[in-house]
mmCIF file of C-alpha atoms and ligand atoms in Angstrom:
data_model
loop_
_atom_site.group_PDB
_atom_site.id
_atom_site.type_symbol
_atom_site.label_atom_id
_atom_site.label_comp_id
_atom_site.label_asym_id
_atom_site.label_seq_id
_atom_site.Cartn_x
_atom_site.Cartn_y
_atom_site.Cartn_z
ATOM 1 C CA UNK V 1 -78.920 -49.759 26.785
ATOM 2 C CA UNK V 2 -77.696 -46.333 27.512
ATOM 3 C CA UNK V 3 -76.730 -44.155 24.600
ATOM 4 C CA UNK V 4 -73.794 -42.763 26.432
ATOM 5 C CA UNK V 5 -72.168 -46.153 26.955
ATOM 6 C CA UNK V 6 -72.682 -47.024 23.320
ATOM 7 C CA UNK V 7 -71.434 -43.769 21.886
ATOM 8 C CA UNK V 8 -68.164 -44.217 20.068
ATOM 9 C CA UNK V 9 -66.066 -41.106 19.509
ATOM 10 C CA UNK V 10 -64.769 -41.781 16.043
ATOM 11 C CA UNK V 11 -61.924 -39.326 16.258
ATOM 12 C CA UNK V 12 -60.574 -41.074 19.333
ATOM 13 C CA UNK V 13 -60.088 -44.387 17.448
ATOM 14 C CA UNK V 14 -56.702 -45.121 15.949
ATOM 15 C CA UNK V 15 -56.581 -45.745 12.186
ATOM 16 C CA UNK V 16 -56.999 -49.502 12.339
ATOM 17 C CA UNK V 17 -59.885 -49.289 14.815
ATOM 18 C CA UNK V 18 -61.527 -46.551 12.753
ATOM 19 C CA UNK V 19 -61.433 -48.631 9.592
ATOM 20 C CA UNK V 20 -62.935 -51.565 11.441
ATOM 21 C CA UNK V 21 -65.634 -49.175 12.790
ATOM 22 C CA UNK V 22 -66.238 -48.039 9.191
ATOM 23 C CA UNK V 23 -66.774 -51.604 8.103
ATOM 24 C CA UNK V 24 -69.424 -51.900 10.865
ATOM 25 C CA UNK V 25 -70.967 -48.512 10.056
ATOM 26 C CA UNK V 26 -71.148 -49.361 6.331
ATOM 27 C CA UNK V 27 -72.745 -52.647 7.225
ATOM 28 C CA UNK V 28 -75.310 -50.862 9.301
ATOM 29 C CA UNK V 29 -75.901 -48.172 6.635
ATOM 30 C CA UNK V 30 -74.786 -45.282 8.780
ATOM 31 C CA UNK V 31 -74.204 -42.633 6.188
ATOM 32 C CA UNK V 32 -73.302 -39.724 8.554
ATOM 33 C CA UNK V 33 -70.829 -41.824 10.540
ATOM 34 C CA UNK V 34 -69.216 -42.956 7.291
ATOM 35 C CA UNK V 35 -68.944 -39.357 6.136
ATOM 36 C CA UNK V 36 -67.357 -38.354 9.472
ATOM 37 C CA UNK V 37 -64.861 -41.202 9.379
ATOM 38 C CA UNK V 38 -63.854 -40.451 5.811
ATOM 39 C CA UNK V 39 -63.137 -36.857 6.849
ATOM 40 C CA UNK V 40 -61.137 -38.036 9.923
ATOM 41 C CA UNK V 41 -58.926 -40.273 7.773
ATOM 42 C CA UNK V 42 -58.360 -37.493 5.216
ATOM 43 C CA UNK V 43 -57.387 -35.079 8.016
ATOM 44 C CA UNK V 44 -54.935 -37.710 9.229
ATOM 45 C CA UNK V 45 -53.263 -37.577 5.880
ATOM 46 C CA UNK V 46 -54.705 -40.638 4.177
ATOM 47 C CA UNK V 47 -54.774 -40.273 0.397
ATOM 48 C CA UNK V 48 -58.308 -40.247 -0.961
ATOM 49 C CA UNK V 49 -57.623 -43.385 -3.030
ATOM 50 C CA UNK V 50 -56.518 -45.263 0.131
ATOM 51 C CA UNK V 51 -59.690 -44.272 1.963
ATOM 52 C CA UNK V 52 -61.682 -45.425 -1.000
ATOM 53 C CA UNK V 53 -60.103 -48.804 -1.422
ATOM 54 C CA UNK V 54 -59.146 -49.817 2.132
ATOM 55 C CA UNK V 55 -62.157 -48.442 4.051
ATOM 56 C CA UNK V 56 -65.073 -48.153 1.680
ATOM 57 C CA UNK V 57 -64.479 -50.869 -0.939
ATOM 58 C CA UNK V 58 -63.162 -53.132 1.896
ATOM 59 C CA UNK V 59 -66.388 -52.555 3.881
ATOM 60 C CA UNK V 60 -68.567 -53.171 0.825
ATOM 61 C CA UNK V 61 -66.863 -56.532 0.283
ATOM 62 C CA UNK V 62 -68.099 -57.681 3.659
ATOM 63 C CA UNK V 63 -71.662 -56.486 2.816
ATOM 64 C CA UNK V 64 -71.416 -58.289 -0.522
ATOM 65 C CA UNK V 65 -70.276 -61.574 1.115
ATOM 66 C CA UNK V 66 -73.112 -61.525 3.634
ATOM 67 C CA UNK V 67 -75.672 -60.662 0.905
ATOM 68 C CA UNK V 68 -74.409 -63.662 -1.056
ATOM 69 C CA UNK V 69 -74.748 -65.851 1.963
ATOM 70 C CA UNK V 70 -78.273 -64.803 2.751
ATOM 71 C CA UNK V 71 -77.304 -62.920 5.947
ATOM 72 C CA UNK V 72 -78.227 -59.488 4.587
ATOM 73 C CA UNK V 73 -81.145 -58.641 2.356
ATOM 74 C CA UNK V 74 -81.857 -55.977 -0.318
ATOM 75 C CA UNK V 75 -83.069 -53.235 2.098
ATOM 76 C CA UNK V 76 -79.969 -53.537 4.238
ATOM 77 C CA UNK V 77 -77.738 -53.588 1.187
ATOM 78 C CA UNK V 78 -79.468 -50.504 -0.157
ATOM 79 C CA UNK V 79 -78.693 -48.670 3.070
ATOM 80 C CA UNK V 80 -75.059 -49.827 2.954
ATOM 81 C CA UNK V 81 -74.814 -48.625 -0.657
ATOM 82 C CA UNK V 82 -76.249 -45.297 0.376
ATOM 83 C CA UNK V 83 -73.701 -44.981 3.137
ATOM 84 C CA UNK V 84 -70.976 -45.861 0.711
ATOM 85 C CA UNK V 85 -72.149 -43.170 -1.737
ATOM 86 C CA UNK V 86 -72.045 -40.689 1.129
ATOM 87 C CA UNK V 87 -68.356 -41.476 1.564
ATOM 88 C CA UNK V 88 -67.660 -41.450 -2.222
ATOM 89 C CA UNK V 89 -69.255 -37.987 -2.523
ATOM 90 C CA UNK V 90 -66.572 -36.548 -0.235
ATOM 91 C CA UNK V 91 -63.799 -38.315 -2.093
ATOM 92 C CA UNK V 92 -64.930 -37.524 -5.639
ATOM 93 C CA UNK V 93 -63.719 -33.885 -5.821
ATOM 94 C CA UNK V 94 -60.438 -34.864 -4.190
ATOM 95 C CA UNK V 95 -59.839 -37.682 -6.665
ATOM 96 C CA UNK V 96 -60.626 -35.385 -9.529
ATOM 97 C CA UNK V 97 -58.263 -32.749 -8.216
ATOM 98 C CA UNK V 98 -55.048 -34.318 -9.384
ATOM 99 C CA UNK V 99 -54.704 -31.752 -12.146
ATOM 100 C CA UNK V 100 -53.873 -34.445 -14.658
ATOM 101 C CA UNK V 101 -54.072 -33.204 -18.287
ATOM 102 C CA UNK V 102 -57.090 -34.409 -20.249
ATOM 103 C CA UNK V 103 -56.303 -37.819 -21.651
ATOM 104 C CA UNK V 104 -59.490 -38.809 -23.344
ATOM 105 C CA UNK V 105 -63.236 -39.104 -23.047
ATOM 106 C CA UNK V 106 -65.341 -41.953 -21.767
ATOM 107 C CA UNK V 107 -69.061 -42.678 -21.891
ATOM 108 C CA UNK V 108 -69.989 -45.186 -19.137
ATOM 109 C CA UNK V 109 -73.234 -46.774 -18.040
ATOM 110 C CA UNK V 110 -74.726 -49.870 -16.441
ATOM 111 C CA UNK V 111 -76.500 -52.059 -18.980
ATOM 112 C CA UNK V 112 -80.179 -52.665 -19.471
ATOM 113 C CA UNK V 113 -81.936 -54.489 -16.620
ATOM 114 C CA UNK V 114 -79.248 -53.731 -14.118
ATOM 115 C CA UNK V 115 -79.462 -51.056 -11.443
ATOM 116 C CA UNK V 116 -76.096 -51.621 -9.688
ATOM 117 C CA UNK V 117 -74.072 -48.448 -9.953
ATOM 118 C CA UNK V 118 -71.507 -48.343 -7.151
ATOM 119 C CA UNK V 119 -68.713 -49.943 -9.131
ATOM 120 C CA UNK V 120 -69.541 -47.846 -12.244
ATOM 121 C CA UNK V 121 -69.496 -44.688 -10.217
ATOM 122 C CA UNK V 122 -66.160 -45.673 -8.782
ATOM 123 C CA UNK V 123 -64.720 -46.221 -12.195
ATOM 124 C CA UNK V 124 -66.136 -42.862 -13.352
ATOM 125 C CA UNK V 125 -64.494 -41.149 -10.346
ATOM 126 C CA UNK V 126 -61.169 -42.719 -10.814
ATOM 127 C CA UNK V 127 -61.156 -42.016 -14.524
ATOM 128 C CA UNK V 128 -61.959 -38.370 -13.858
ATOM 129 C CA UNK V 129 -59.218 -38.299 -11.319
ATOM 130 C CA UNK V 130 -56.827 -39.591 -13.971
ATOM 131 C CA UNK V 131 -57.735 -36.808 -16.360
ATOM 132 C CA UNK V 132 -60.472 -38.408 -18.428
ATOM 133 C CA UNK V 133 -63.684 -36.545 -19.204
ATOM 134 C CA UNK V 134 -66.497 -38.898 -18.184
ATOM 135 C CA UNK V 135 -70.077 -38.857 -19.350
ATOM 136 C CA UNK V 136 -72.102 -41.082 -17.003
ATOM 137 C CA UNK V 137 -75.277 -42.515 -18.444
ATOM 138 C CA UNK V 138 -76.430 -43.952 -15.105
ATOM 139 C CA UNK V 139 -78.160 -47.364 -14.928
ATOM 140 C CA UNK V 140 -80.380 -49.528 -17.017
ATOM 141 C CA UNK V 141 -79.064 -48.487 -20.429
ATOM 142 C CA UNK V 142 -80.447 -49.944 -23.643
ATOM 143 C CA UNK V 143 -78.231 -50.095 -26.732
ATOM 144 C CA UNK V 144 -79.901 -46.920 -28.053
ATOM 145 C CA UNK V 145 -78.697 -44.946 -25.107
ATOM 146 C CA UNK V 146 -75.079 -45.912 -25.711
ATOM 147 C CA UNK V 147 -75.421 -45.122 -29.437
ATOM 148 C CA UNK V 148 -77.012 -41.714 -28.825
ATOM 149 C CA UNK V 149 -74.244 -40.866 -26.319
ATOM 150 C CA UNK V 150 -71.635 -41.898 -28.856
ATOM 151 C CA UNK V 151 -73.218 -39.539 -31.365
ATOM 152 C CA UNK V 152 -73.498 -36.685 -28.968
ATOM 153 C CA UNK V 153 -70.162 -37.051 -27.151
ATOM 154 C CA UNK V 154 -67.739 -38.669 -29.586
ATOM 155 C CA UNK V 155 -65.923 -40.545 -26.808
ATOM 156 C CA UNK V 156 -62.701 -42.501 -27.087
ATOM 157 C CA UNK V 157 -64.018 -45.199 -24.750
ATOM 158 C CA UNK V 158 -67.357 -46.885 -24.133
ATOM 159 C CA UNK V 159 -67.587 -48.457 -20.649
ATOM 160 C CA UNK V 160 -70.282 -50.904 -19.724
ATOM 161 C CA UNK V 161 -70.986 -52.295 -16.274
ATOM 162 C CA UNK V 162 -73.063 -55.351 -15.297
ATOM 163 C CA UNK V 163 -73.377 -57.010 -11.893
ATOM 164 C CA UNK V 164 -75.817 -59.740 -12.731
ATOM 165 C CA UNK V 165 -75.300 -62.963 -14.696
ATOM 166 C CA UNK V 166 -78.595 -62.204 -16.316
ATOM 167 C CA UNK V 167 -77.591 -58.748 -17.551
ATOM 168 C CA UNK V 168 -73.975 -59.364 -18.565
ATOM 169 C CA UNK V 169 -74.971 -60.939 -21.990
ATOM 170 C CA UNK V 170 -76.452 -57.564 -22.881
ATOM 171 C CA UNK V 171 -72.971 -56.238 -23.309
ATOM 172 C CA UNK V 172 -72.648 -58.520 -26.352
ATOM 173 C CA UNK V 173 -75.897 -57.126 -27.754
ATOM 174 C CA UNK V 174 -74.355 -53.578 -27.554
ATOM 175 C CA UNK V 175 -71.054 -54.701 -29.134
ATOM 176 C CA UNK V 176 -72.821 -56.659 -31.845
ATOM 177 C CA UNK V 177 -74.916 -53.645 -32.653
ATOM 178 C CA UNK V 178 -71.768 -51.504 -32.964
ATOM 179 C CA UNK V 179 -70.368 -54.107 -35.371
ATOM 180 C CA UNK V 180 -73.572 -54.151 -37.371
ATOM 181 C CA UNK V 181 -73.542 -50.382 -37.650
ATOM 182 C CA UNK V 182 -69.860 -50.438 -38.542
ATOM 183 C CA UNK V 183 -68.947 -48.374 -35.539
ATOM 184 C CA UNK V 184 -67.047 -50.921 -33.474
ATOM 185 C CA UNK V 185 -63.670 -49.798 -34.834
ATOM 186 C CA UNK V 186 -64.252 -46.192 -33.736
ATOM 187 C CA UNK V 187 -64.306 -46.930 -30.098
ATOM 188 C CA UNK V 188 -62.431 -48.747 -27.248
ATOM 189 C CA UNK V 189 -64.921 -50.943 -25.354
ATOM 190 C CA UNK V 190 -64.090 -51.657 -21.692
ATOM 191 C CA UNK V 191 -66.381 -53.889 -19.625
ATOM 192 C CA UNK V 192 -66.463 -54.587 -15.876
ATOM 193 C CA UNK V 193 -68.560 -55.937 -13.015
ATOM 194 C CA UNK V 194 -68.162 -58.626 -10.428
ATOM 195 C CA UNK V 195 -69.524 -61.590 -12.389
ATOM 196 C CA UNK V 196 -67.364 -60.934 -15.502
ATOM 197 C CA UNK V 197 -63.868 -62.215 -16.244
ATOM 198 C CA UNK V 198 -61.218 -61.853 -18.906
ATOM 199 C CA UNK V 199 -62.527 -64.741 -20.928
ATOM 200 C CA UNK V 200 -66.004 -63.264 -21.067
ATOM 201 C CA UNK V 201 -64.591 -59.959 -22.156
ATOM 202 C CA UNK V 202 -62.823 -61.599 -25.044
ATOM 203 C CA UNK V 203 -65.766 -63.796 -25.968
ATOM 204 C CA UNK V 204 -68.035 -60.798 -26.424
ATOM 205 C CA UNK V 205 -65.507 -58.762 -28.341
ATOM 206 C CA UNK V 206 -64.620 -56.084 -25.784
ATOM 207 C CA UNK V 207 -61.153 -54.514 -25.988
ATOM 208 C CA UNK V 208 -60.646 -55.300 -22.296
ATOM 209 C CA UNK V 209 -62.207 -56.550 -19.125
ATOM 210 C CA UNK V 210 -61.113 -54.631 -16.062
ATOM 211 C CA UNK V 211 -61.397 -56.149 -12.664
ATOM 212 C CA UNK V 212 -61.363 -52.841 -10.745
ATOM 213 C CA UNK V 213 -61.241 -49.143 -11.159
ATOM 214 C CA UNK V 214 -57.448 -48.903 -10.915
ATOM 215 C CA UNK V 215 -57.039 -51.457 -13.689
ATOM 216 C CA UNK V 216 -59.681 -49.584 -15.704
ATOM 217 C CA UNK V 217 -57.579 -46.379 -15.473
ATOM 218 C CA UNK V 218 -54.369 -48.124 -16.501
ATOM 219 C CA UNK V 219 -56.005 -50.020 -19.323
ATOM 220 C CA UNK V 220 -57.820 -46.961 -20.590
ATOM 221 C CA UNK V 221 -54.588 -44.885 -20.634
ATOM 222 C CA UNK V 222 -52.700 -47.604 -22.539
ATOM 223 C CA UNK V 223 -55.415 -48.232 -25.141
ATOM 224 C CA UNK V 224 -56.153 -44.560 -25.734
ATOM 225 C CA UNK V 225 -52.475 -43.790 -26.190
ATOM 226 C CA UNK V 226 -52.288 -46.737 -28.660
ATOM 227 C CA UNK V 227 -55.376 -45.441 -30.507
ATOM 228 C CA UNK V 228 -53.994 -41.895 -30.779
ATOM 229 C CA UNK V 229 -50.610 -43.182 -32.017
ATOM 230 C CA UNK V 230 -52.317 -45.351 -34.607
ATOM 231 C CA UNK V 231 -54.351 -42.247 -35.644
ATOM 232 C CA UNK V 232 -51.192 -40.264 -36.193
ATOM 233 C CA UNK V 233 -49.436 -43.066 -38.099
ATOM 234 C CA UNK V 234 -52.457 -43.856 -40.290
HETATM 235 C C1 B12 X 301 -74.907 -53.326 -3.533
HETATM 236 C C2 B12 X 301 -75.620 -54.479 -4.183
HETATM 237 C C3 B12 X 301 -76.920 -54.277 -4.575
HETATM 238 C C4 B12 X 301 -77.668 -52.997 -4.386
HETATM 239 C C5 B12 X 301 -77.271 -51.964 -5.500
HETATM 240 C C6 B12 X 301 -77.209 -50.580 -5.060
HETATM 241 C C7 B12 X 301 -76.432 -49.729 -6.024
HETATM 242 N N1 B12 X 301 -76.833 -48.450 -5.971
HETATM 243 O O1 B12 X 301 -75.537 -50.160 -6.766
HETATM 244 C C8 B12 X 301 -79.192 -53.400 -4.531
HETATM 245 C C9 B12 X 301 -79.686 -53.760 -3.145
HETATM 246 C C10 B12 X 301 -80.076 -52.479 -5.211
HETATM 247 C C11 B12 X 301 -78.985 -54.734 -5.291
HETATM 248 C C12 B12 X 301 -80.097 -55.317 -5.982
HETATM 249 C C13 B12 X 301 -80.015 -56.616 -6.546
HETATM 250 N N2 B12 X 301 -78.944 -57.420 -6.464
HETATM 251 CO CO1 B12 X 301 -77.186 -56.922 -5.889
HETATM 252 N N3 B12 X 301 -75.543 -56.721 -5.090
HETATM 253 C C14 B12 X 301 -74.913 -55.712 -4.474
HETATM 254 C C15 B12 X 301 -73.512 -56.161 -3.927
HETATM 255 C C16 B12 X 301 -73.703 -56.537 -2.464
HETATM 256 C C17 B12 X 301 -72.401 -55.194 -4.039
HETATM 257 C C18 B12 X 301 -72.112 -54.652 -5.450
HETATM 258 C C19 B12 X 301 -71.165 -53.502 -5.304
HETATM 259 O O2 B12 X 301 -71.539 -52.399 -5.243
HETATM 260 N N4 B12 X 301 -69.877 -53.905 -5.126
HETATM 261 C C20 B12 X 301 -68.879 -52.899 -4.868
HETATM 262 C C21 B12 X 301 -68.263 -52.315 -6.164
HETATM 263 C C22 B12 X 301 -67.125 -51.363 -5.864
HETATM 264 O O3 B12 X 301 -67.720 -53.427 -6.909
HETATM 265 P P1 B12 X 301 -68.146 -53.765 -8.391
HETATM 266 O O4 B12 X 301 -69.504 -53.376 -8.657
HETATM 267 O O5 B12 X 301 -67.682 -55.116 -8.706
HETATM 268 O O6 B12 X 301 -67.233 -52.777 -9.252
HETATM 269 C C23 B12 X 301 -65.809 -52.868 -9.437
HETATM 270 C C24 B12 X 301 -65.394 -53.786 -10.605
HETATM 271 O O7 B12 X 301 -66.335 -54.828 -10.883
HETATM 272 C C25 B12 X 301 -65.120 -52.854 -11.689
HETATM 273 N N5 B12 X 301 -66.209 -52.414 -12.587
HETATM 274 C C26 B12 X 301 -67.551 -52.387 -12.327
HETATM 275 N N6 B12 X 301 -68.205 -51.827 -13.356
HETATM 276 C C27 B12 X 301 -67.280 -51.521 -14.284
HETATM 277 C C28 B12 X 301 -67.421 -50.934 -15.517
HETATM 278 C C29 B12 X 301 -66.327 -50.722 -16.360
HETATM 279 C C30 B12 X 301 -66.479 -50.102 -17.647
HETATM 280 C C31 B12 X 301 -65.019 -51.115 -15.866
HETATM 281 C C32 B12 X 301 -63.879 -50.946 -16.728
HETATM 282 C C33 B12 X 301 -64.895 -51.714 -14.609
HETATM 283 C C34 B12 X 301 -66.043 -51.866 -13.820
HETATM 284 O O8 B12 X 301 -64.593 -51.714 -11.097
HETATM 285 C C35 B12 X 301 -65.370 -51.461 -9.880
HETATM 286 C C36 B12 X 301 -64.571 -50.656 -8.968
HETATM 287 O O9 B12 X 301 -63.400 -51.261 -8.560
HETATM 288 C C37 B12 X 301 -73.312 -57.406 -4.876
HETATM 289 C C38 B12 X 301 -72.313 -58.441 -4.309
HETATM 290 C C39 B12 X 301 -71.025 -58.492 -5.007
HETATM 291 N N7 B12 X 301 -70.144 -59.296 -4.465
HETATM 292 O O10 B12 X 301 -70.805 -57.898 -6.023
HETATM 293 C C40 B12 X 301 -74.719 -57.947 -5.091
HETATM 294 C C41 B12 X 301 -75.045 -58.811 -6.284
HETATM 295 C C42 B12 X 301 -74.378 -58.239 -7.546
HETATM 296 N N8 B12 X 301 -76.462 -58.597 -6.425
HETATM 297 C C43 B12 X 301 -77.117 -59.705 -6.689
HETATM 298 C C44 B12 X 301 -78.532 -59.833 -6.865
HETATM 299 C C45 B12 X 301 -79.073 -61.189 -7.157
HETATM 300 C C46 B12 X 301 -79.426 -58.689 -6.855
HETATM 301 C C47 B12 X 301 -80.865 -58.709 -7.078
HETATM 302 C C48 B12 X 301 -81.409 -59.535 -8.198
HETATM 303 C C49 B12 X 301 -81.511 -59.053 -5.700
HETATM 304 C C50 B12 X 301 -83.028 -59.176 -5.686
HETATM 305 N N9 B12 X 301 -83.406 -60.368 -5.353
HETATM 306 O O11 B12 X 301 -83.737 -58.265 -5.996
HETATM 307 C C51 B12 X 301 -81.162 -57.168 -7.302
HETATM 308 C C52 B12 X 301 -81.072 -56.835 -8.837
HETATM 309 C C53 B12 X 301 -81.561 -55.471 -9.130
HETATM 310 C C54 B12 X 301 -81.219 -55.138 -10.624
HETATM 311 N N10 B12 X 301 -82.133 -55.277 -11.474
HETATM 312 O O12 B12 X 301 -80.172 -54.748 -10.901
HETATM 313 C C55 B12 X 301 -76.169 -60.868 -6.915
HETATM 314 C C56 B12 X 301 -75.949 -61.211 -8.342
HETATM 315 C C57 B12 X 301 -75.888 -62.725 -8.559
HETATM 316 C C58 B12 X 301 -75.745 -63.102 -9.998
HETATM 317 N N11 B12 X 301 -75.087 -64.197 -10.208
HETATM 318 O O13 B12 X 301 -76.185 -62.520 -10.926
HETATM 319 C C59 B12 X 301 -74.900 -60.366 -6.138
HETATM 320 C C60 B12 X 301 -73.538 -60.879 -6.742
HETATM 321 C C61 B12 X 301 -75.055 -60.783 -4.709
HETATM 322 C C62 B12 X 301 -75.080 -62.299 -4.496
HETATM 323 N N12 B12 X 301 -73.977 -62.926 -4.339
HETATM 324 O O14 B12 X 301 -76.119 -62.893 -4.554
HETATM 325 N N13 B12 X 301 -77.786 -55.265 -5.164
#
């Protein structure tokens, strides 16, 4: 195989071909290529949010499906995740640049036992872009970490992410602890992650389940506005 024949000049592909190529590159964990393609799409006038959802999240969906079906394994998925993060790093400042006024503050973290952070990072990025101040606690958070952050940051919203059926029940542990400590009413709790659904969100006592980052932003805006109005009226 000659390198020359195989070399694809990304900038010579049209938009559709480039997005397809990005799906392949994400699948193969090619971080530099993903970064280059993200920059090409931005130069062509694509909005950062469109690059994120159509190219990166779209590509990650294929990785996720093949992981589920046993075609890809953890090492490959880690590489893909790393490539995705490379693309997200370019988009992050652009998404945050909207100049939106500060709407509220969110503490967000993946729950104990769970190290998935791509979706959480995406929510954090989109929330920042929408004018929220975001404190990201990272992965594998025990209830104490959420409580400490609530003390230190006084957020409007607590966001929890879980990607495993074995870790999602931990969200209830956190919410139950908030109730026990009589702190549940002080905060809006949003939950998300692929295995969750609306019913689960309700069952554990969250204010809302959000299926993606865009819904998270809209829900957060609505609930924070409601909270502030109630505060004024009270
Ligand atoms: C990438 C990945 C990994 C990577 C994670 C890298 C990283 N830095 O995150 C690695 C390789 C480390 C990994 C490990 C494992 N994984 Co994994 N992983 C995935 C995969 C393929 C993609 C997840 C992802 O990033 N999706 C893309 C993002 C954008 O989507 P998202 O996370 O859903 O987030 C969106 C929404 O859910 C929502 N959201 C998410 N969080 C939040 C939070 C809030 C507050 C709100 C409002 C919204 C919100 O908004 C986000 C943006 O739109 C999924 C497959 C899948 N279909 O989800 C499996 C998957 C989650 N993993 C799975 C498994 C089994 C594992 C392992 C146990 C594998 C193993 N044998 O070791 C380990 C567990 C490690 C651990 N203790 O956590 C299973 C879980 C099955 C189950 N029923 O529990 C899945 C579903 C794959 C499968 N079908 O088998 N994984």
